[in-house]
CSV table of C-alpha atoms in Angstrom, one decimal:
chain,number,residue,atom,x,y,z
A,1,MET,CA,8.0,8.8,22.6
A,2,LYS,CA,7.4,10.6,19.3
A,3,ARG,CA,5.0,13.4,18.6
A,4,VAL,CA,2.8,12.3,15.7
A,5,ALA,CA,0.3,14.2,13.6
A,6,VAL,CA,-2.2,12.2,11.5
A,7,LEU,CA,-3.5,14.2,8.6
A,8,GLY,CA,-6.6,12.5,7.5
A,9,SER,CA,-8.5,10.6,10.2
A,10,GLY,CA,-10.8,8.2,8.4
A,11,VAL,CA,-10.6,4.4,8.8
A,12,VAL,CA,-6.8,4.2,8.1
A,13,GLY,CA,-5.9,7.4,9.8
A,14,ARG,CA,-7.9,6.5,12.9
A,15,ALA,CA,-6.3,3.1,13.1
A,16,THR,CA,-2.8,4.6,12.6
A,17,GLY,CA,-3.3,7.2,15.3
A,18,LEU,CA,-4.8,4.8,17.8
A,19,GLY,CA,-2.1,2.3,17.1
A,20,PHE,CA,0.6,4.8,17.9
A,21,LEU,CA,-1.2,5.9,21.0
A,22,SER,CA,-1.2,2.3,22.2
A,23,LYS,CA,2.6,2.3,21.9
A,24,GLY,CA,2.9,5.5,24.0
A,25,HIS,CA,3.4,8.1,21.3
A,26,ASP,CA,1.7,11.5,21.5
A,27,VAL,CA,-0.9,11.7,18.7
A,28,ILE,CA,-3.0,14.6,17.3
A,29,PHE,CA,-5.7,13.8,14.7
A,30,TYR,CA,-6.5,16.3,11.9
A,31,ASP,CA,-9.2,16.2,9.3
A,32,VAL,CA,-11.6,18.5,7.4
A,33,GLN,CA,-14.8,16.6,8.2
A,34,ASP,CA,-16.5,17.8,11.4
A,35,VAL,CA,-18.3,14.5,11.9
A,36,ILE,CA,-15.0,12.6,12.1
A,37,LEU,CA,-13.5,15.2,14.4
A,38,LYS,CA,-16.5,15.4,16.7
A,39,LYS,CA,-16.5,11.6,17.1
A,40,LEU,CA,-12.8,11.6,18.0
A,41,VAL,CA,-13.1,14.4,20.5
A,42,THR,CA,-16.1,12.8,22.1
A,43,GLN,CA,-14.1,9.6,22.6
A,44,GLY,CA,-11.4,11.7,24.3
A,45,TYR,CA,-8.8,12.0,21.6
A,46,ASP,CA,-7.0,15.2,20.5
A,47,ALA,CA,-8.5,16.1,17.2
A,48,LYS,CA,-8.5,19.4,15.2
A,49,HIS,CA,-9.5,20.8,11.9
A,50,ILE,CA,-6.6,21.0,9.5
A,51,ASP,CA,-6.9,24.8,9.5
A,52,PHE,CA,-5.8,24.8,13.2
A,53,LEU,CA,-2.7,22.7,12.6
A,54,ASP,CA,0.2,23.8,14.8
A,55,THR,CA,3.3,22.2,13.3
A,56,ASN,CA,5.3,22.9,16.5
A,57,GLU,CA,3.1,20.3,18.3
A,58,SER,CA,4.3,17.4,16.2
A,59,ASP,CA,7.6,16.1,14.7
A,60,ILE,CA,6.2,13.4,12.4
A,61,PHE,CA,3.4,14.1,10.0
A,62,PHE,CA,1.5,11.2,8.5
A,63,PHE,CA,-0.4,11.8,5.3
A,64,VAL,CA,-3.4,9.4,5.4
A,65,ILE,CA,-5.3,11.4,2.7
A,66,SER,CA,-7.8,9.8,0.3
A,67,THR,CA,-6.5,9.1,-3.2
A,68,PRO,CA,-9.6,8.0,-5.0
A,69,THR,CA,-9.6,6.6,-8.6
A,70,GLU,CA,-11.8,8.7,-10.8
A,71,ASN,CA,-12.3,8.1,-14.6
A,72,GLU,CA,-9.7,5.4,-14.3
A,73,LYS,CA,-7.0,7.8,-12.9
A,74,ILE,CA,-5.8,8.5,-9.4
A,75,ASN,CA,-7.0,11.8,-8.0
A,76,LEU,CA,-4.3,13.5,-6.0
A,77,THR,CA,-6.3,16.7,-5.4
A,78,TYR,CA,-6.8,16.1,-1.7
A,79,MET,CA,-3.2,14.9,-1.1
A,80,MET,CA,-1.7,17.9,-3.0
A,81,SER,CA,-4.0,20.4,-1.1
A,82,ALA,CA,-2.9,18.9,2.2
A,83,ALA,CA,0.7,19.0,1.2
A,84,LYS,CA,0.5,22.7,0.3
A,85,THR,CA,-1.3,23.5,3.6
A,86,LEU,CA,1.2,21.6,5.6
A,87,GLY,CA,4.1,23.2,3.7
A,88,LYS,CA,2.9,26.7,4.4
A,89,LYS,CA,2.5,26.0,8.1
A,90,LEU,CA,6.0,24.5,8.3
A,91,ARG,CA,7.7,27.6,6.8
A,92,ASP,CA,8.7,28.9,10.3
A,93,ARG,CA,9.7,25.5,11.7
A,94,LYS,CA,13.3,25.5,12.7
A,95,ASP,CA,14.1,21.9,13.7
A,96,TYR,CA,14.1,18.7,11.7
A,97,PHE,CA,10.7,17.0,11.0
A,98,VAL,CA,9.5,14.0,9.0
A,99,ILE,CA,6.8,13.8,6.4
A,100,VAL,CA,5.3,10.3,5.9
A,101,VAL,CA,3.1,9.4,3.0
A,102,ARG,CA,0.9,6.5,4.1
A,103,SER,CA,-1.8,6.8,1.4
A,104,THR,CA,-1.6,4.6,-1.6
A,105,VAL,CA,0.1,6.5,-4.4
A,106,LEU,CA,1.6,5.5,-7.7
A,107,PRO,CA,5.4,5.0,-7.9
A,108,GLY,CA,7.2,8.4,-8.1
A,109,THR,CA,4.3,10.4,-6.6
A,110,THR,CA,6.0,11.2,-3.3
A,111,GLU,CA,9.3,12.4,-4.7
A,112,ASN,CA,8.0,14.0,-7.9
A,113,ILE,CA,4.8,15.6,-6.7
A,114,ILE,CA,4.3,15.7,-3.0
A,115,VAL,CA,7.8,16.6,-1.9
A,116,PRO,CA,8.2,19.5,-4.4
A,117,ILE,CA,4.9,21.0,-3.2
A,118,ILE,CA,6.0,20.9,0.4
A,119,GLU,CA,9.5,22.3,-0.5
A,120,LYS,CA,8.0,25.2,-2.4
A,121,ALA,CA,5.4,26.0,0.2
A,122,SER,CA,7.8,25.7,3.2
A,123,ASN,CA,10.9,27.1,1.5
A,124,LYS,CA,12.7,24.1,2.9
A,125,LYS,CA,14.7,21.2,1.3
A,126,ALA,CA,13.9,17.5,1.7
A,127,GLY,CA,16.9,15.5,3.0
A,128,ARG,CA,18.3,18.6,4.6
A,129,ASP,CA,15.6,20.4,6.5
A,130,PHE,CA,13.1,17.6,6.7
A,131,GLY,CA,12.9,13.8,6.2
A,132,VAL,CA,10.6,12.0,3.8
A,133,SER,CA,9.2,8.5,4.1
A,134,MET,CA,6.6,6.3,2.4
A,135,ASN,CA,5.0,3.8,4.8
A,136,PRO,CA,2.2,1.8,3.1
A,137,GLU,CA,-0.6,0.4,5.1
A,138,TYR,CA,-1.9,-3.2,4.9
A,139,LEU,CA,-5.1,-2.7,6.9
A,140,ARG,CA,-8.3,-4.6,6.3
A,141,GLU,CA,-11.3,-2.2,6.6
A,142,VAL,CA,-13.2,-4.2,9.2
A,143,ASN,CA,-10.1,-5.0,11.2
A,144,ALA,CA,-8.1,-1.8,10.7
A,145,GLU,CA,-7.3,-1.0,14.3
A,146,LYS,CA,-6.4,-4.6,15.2
A,147,ASP,CA,-4.3,-5.0,12.0
A,148,PHE,CA,-2.3,-1.9,12.8
A,149,LYS,CA,-1.6,-2.9,16.4
A,150,LYS,CA,-0.6,-6.4,15.4
A,151,PRO,CA,0.9,-6.1,11.8
A,152,TRP,CA,2.3,-9.0,9.9
A,153,VAL,CA,4.8,-6.8,8.2
A,154,ILE,CA,5.9,-3.1,8.1
A,155,THR,CA,7.5,-1.5,5.0
A,156,ILE,CA,9.3,1.8,5.3
A,157,GLY,CA,10.7,3.7,2.4
A,158,THR,CA,13.0,6.6,3.2
A,159,LEU,CA,15.0,9.3,1.5
A,160,ASP,CA,17.9,9.5,4.0
A,161,LYS,CA,19.5,7.6,6.9
A,162,LYS,CA,18.3,10.1,9.5
A,163,THR,CA,14.7,9.5,8.5
A,164,LYS,CA,15.2,5.8,8.5
A,165,LYS,CA,16.5,6.0,12.1
A,166,ILE,CA,13.5,8.1,13.2
A,167,MET,CA,11.0,5.8,11.5
A,168,GLY,CA,12.7,2.8,13.1
A,169,GLU,CA,12.2,4.4,16.5
A,170,VAL,CA,8.5,5.0,15.8
A,171,TYR,CA,7.9,1.3,15.1
A,172,LYS,CA,10.4,-0.2,17.5
A,173,ASP,CA,7.7,-1.7,19.8
A,174,PHE,CA,5.9,-3.5,17.0
A,175,ASP,CA,6.6,-7.2,16.9
A,176,CYS,CA,6.9,-8.0,13.2
A,177,PRO,CA,9.5,-7.9,10.3
A,178,ILE,CA,10.4,-4.4,9.2
A,179,TYR,CA,11.6,-3.9,5.7
A,180,TYR,CA,13.5,-0.7,4.7
A,181,VAL,CA,13.5,0.2,1.0
A,182,SER,CA,13.5,3.3,-1.2
A,183,ILE,CA,10.5,5.5,-1.4
A,184,LYS,CA,9.6,4.4,-4.9
A,185,GLU,CA,10.0,0.7,-3.9
A,186,ALA,CA,7.6,1.2,-1.0
A,187,GLU,CA,5.1,2.9,-3.4
A,188,MET,CA,5.4,0.0,-5.9
A,189,GLN,CA,5.2,-2.7,-3.2
A,190,LYS,CA,1.8,-1.5,-2.1
A,191,TYR,CA,0.4,-1.8,-5.6
A,192,VAL,CA,2.0,-5.2,-6.0
A,193,HIS,CA,0.4,-6.2,-2.7
A,194,ASN,CA,-3.1,-5.0,-3.8
A,195,LEU,CA,-2.9,-6.2,-7.4
A,196,TYR,CA,-1.8,-9.6,-6.3
A,197,ASN,CA,-4.8,-9.9,-4.0
A,198,ALA,CA,-7.1,-8.7,-6.8
A,199,THR,CA,-5.6,-11.1,-9.3
A,200,LYS,CA,-6.0,-14.1,-7.0
A,201,ILE,CA,-9.6,-13.3,-6.3
A,202,ALA,CA,-10.3,-12.8,-10.1
A,203,PHE,CA,-8.5,-16.1,-10.9
A,204,PHE,CA,-10.7,-18.2,-8.6
A,205,ASN,CA,-13.8,-16.3,-9.7
A,206,GLU,CA,-13.0,-17.2,-13.3
A,207,MET,CA,-12.4,-20.8,-12.3
A,208,ARG,CA,-15.7,-20.7,-10.4
A,209,LEU,CA,-17.5,-19.5,-13.5
A,210,VAL,CA,-16.1,-22.4,-15.6
A,211,SER,CA,-16.9,-24.9,-12.8
A,212,HIS,CA,-20.6,-23.9,-12.8
A,213,CYS,CA,-20.7,-24.0,-16.6
A,214,ILE,CA,-19.6,-27.6,-16.7
A,215,GLY,CA,-21.5,-28.7,-13.5
A,216,VAL,CA,-18.7,-29.4,-11.0
A,217,GLN,CA,-18.3,-28.1,-7.4
A,218,PRO,CA,-15.7,-25.3,-7.3
A,219,ASP,CA,-15.4,-25.1,-3.5
A,220,LYS,CA,-14.4,-28.8,-3.3
A,221,ILE,CA,-11.8,-28.3,-6.1
A,222,PHE,CA,-10.4,-25.1,-4.6
A,223,GLU,CA,-9.9,-26.8,-1.2
A,224,ILE,CA,-7.7,-29.5,-2.9
A,225,THR,CA,-5.9,-26.9,-4.9
A,226,ALA,CA,-4.9,-25.1,-1.7
A,227,ASP,CA,-3.0,-28.3,-0.7
A,228,SER,CA,-1.8,-29.4,-4.1
A,229,ALA,CA,-0.5,-26.2,-5.8
A,230,GLU,CA,3.0,-25.2,-4.9
A,231,ALA,CA,2.0,-21.5,-5.4
A,232,PHE,CA,-0.1,-21.9,-2.2
A,233,TRP,CA,2.3,-23.7,0.1
A,234,ASN,CA,5.6,-22.2,-1.2
A,235,LYS,CA,5.3,-18.5,-0.5
A,236,LYS,CA,8.4,-17.8,-2.6
A,237,TYR,CA,6.9,-19.5,-5.7
A,238,GLY,CA,7.1,-17.3,-8.7
A,239,LEU,CA,9.1,-14.5,-7.0
A,240,ARG,CA,12.5,-15.4,-8.4
A,241,ASN,CA,13.7,-14.0,-11.7
A,242,ARG,CA,13.7,-17.2,-13.7
A,243,GLY,CA,12.0,-16.0,-16.8
A,244,PRO,CA,8.5,-16.9,-18.3
A,245,PHE,CA,6.8,-20.0,-17.1
A,246,ASP,CA,7.9,-23.0,-19.2
A,247,GLY,CA,8.5,-26.7,-18.8
A,248,MET,CA,6.3,-29.6,-19.6
A,249,CYS,CA,3.1,-28.5,-18.0
A,250,LEU,CA,2.3,-24.8,-17.7
A,251,PRO,CA,2.6,-23.6,-21.3
A,252,LYS,CA,0.7,-26.5,-22.8
A,253,ASP,CA,-2.0,-26.6,-20.1
A,254,THR,CA,-2.8,-22.9,-20.1
A,255,GLN,CA,-3.2,-23.0,-23.9
A,256,ALA,CA,-5.2,-26.2,-24.0
A,257,PHE,CA,-7.6,-25.0,-21.3
A,258,PHE,CA,-8.1,-21.7,-23.0
A,259,SER,CA,-8.8,-23.3,-26.4
A,260,TRP,CA,-11.3,-25.7,-24.7
A,261,SER,CA,-13.1,-22.8,-22.9
A,262,LYS,CA,-13.5,-21.0,-26.3
A,263,LYS,CA,-15.2,-24.0,-27.8
A,264,LEU,CA,-17.6,-23.9,-24.8
A,265,LYS,CA,-18.1,-20.2,-25.4
A,266,ILE,CA,-16.8,-19.4,-21.9
A,267,LYS,CA,-14.9,-16.1,-21.7
A,268,MET,CA,-11.7,-16.4,-19.8
A,269,ASN,CA,-10.2,-12.9,-20.0
A,270,LEU,CA,-7.7,-13.5,-17.1
A,271,LEU,CA,-6.3,-16.7,-18.5
A,272,LYS,CA,-6.1,-15.0,-21.9
A,273,GLY,CA,-4.1,-12.2,-20.3
A,274,VAL,CA,-1.8,-14.7,-18.5
A,275,ILE,CA,-0.9,-16.4,-21.8
A,276,ALA,CA,-0.3,-13.0,-23.5
A,277,SER,CA,1.7,-11.7,-20.6
A,278,ASN,CA,3.9,-14.7,-20.6
A,279,ASN,CA,4.6,-14.4,-24.3
A,280,ILE,CA,5.5,-10.7,-23.9
A,281,PHE,CA,7.8,-11.4,-21.0
A,282,GLU,CA,9.4,-14.2,-23.0
A,283,SER,CA,10.5,-11.8,-25.6
A,284,PHE,CA,11.8,-9.4,-23.0
A,285,TRP,CA,13.6,-12.2,-21.2
A,286,HIS,CA,15.5,-13.3,-24.4
A,287,LYS,CA,16.5,-9.7,-25.2
A,288,THR,CA,18.1,-9.3,-21.7
A,289,LYS,CA,19.8,-12.6,-21.5
């Protein structure tokens, strides 16, 4: 059993804490919002305001703090404030503990921003006095608790071997593949995960727009595509480092369809970007060959 503190008890934090409780771990929820705390306490869970955080009650501290995008930039204000608060309270801690960033943050954030704040506030050194991990979440909002308890994959980025061992023990009772990577790779992977989902939705929405413009039924077409396209049934399709897409079909067909759509005055910004991106990568590929 591990003693877990969840800093930030919204949808993801709640799902994380309840998931660990279901596996027998000791969990304390922390937040700044009284509404969230009152609800958790009413339901029988140990929940406290962050001001009353006792760092001796937990050994693993999960950051599940909001990182909103404002004016097209990530806002780390809440995350940095929580890191400073936790760091100050950890100053007198004698034994080893682990800090886990679970919030979605840009690559480099944990090591370049969060860790230095905690080190300065606690007067301790990462990798020596405490461990650091980045553990991205893959929870759907409406199924967050269910998704945490039955994950399809777990990714753990760590700074040192001791932290890797501890995080492995935390997740040992979860029945799914566990991937161990560096902290920056874990941060990057979460964005690749989200951006791929966003791109796939945007692609089919763009195809839906074209379908309606020419009077065909997109849903019927998409159902066939799900069976015909290798990118659907071969999950490794496109992952290997084989350079830009080429061959007899993809370059000519992307360009032909884009030119045709322009004649029909249909804006296809995603397809335009796909062609441009392939051309840019082609130049990069030849330089590195």
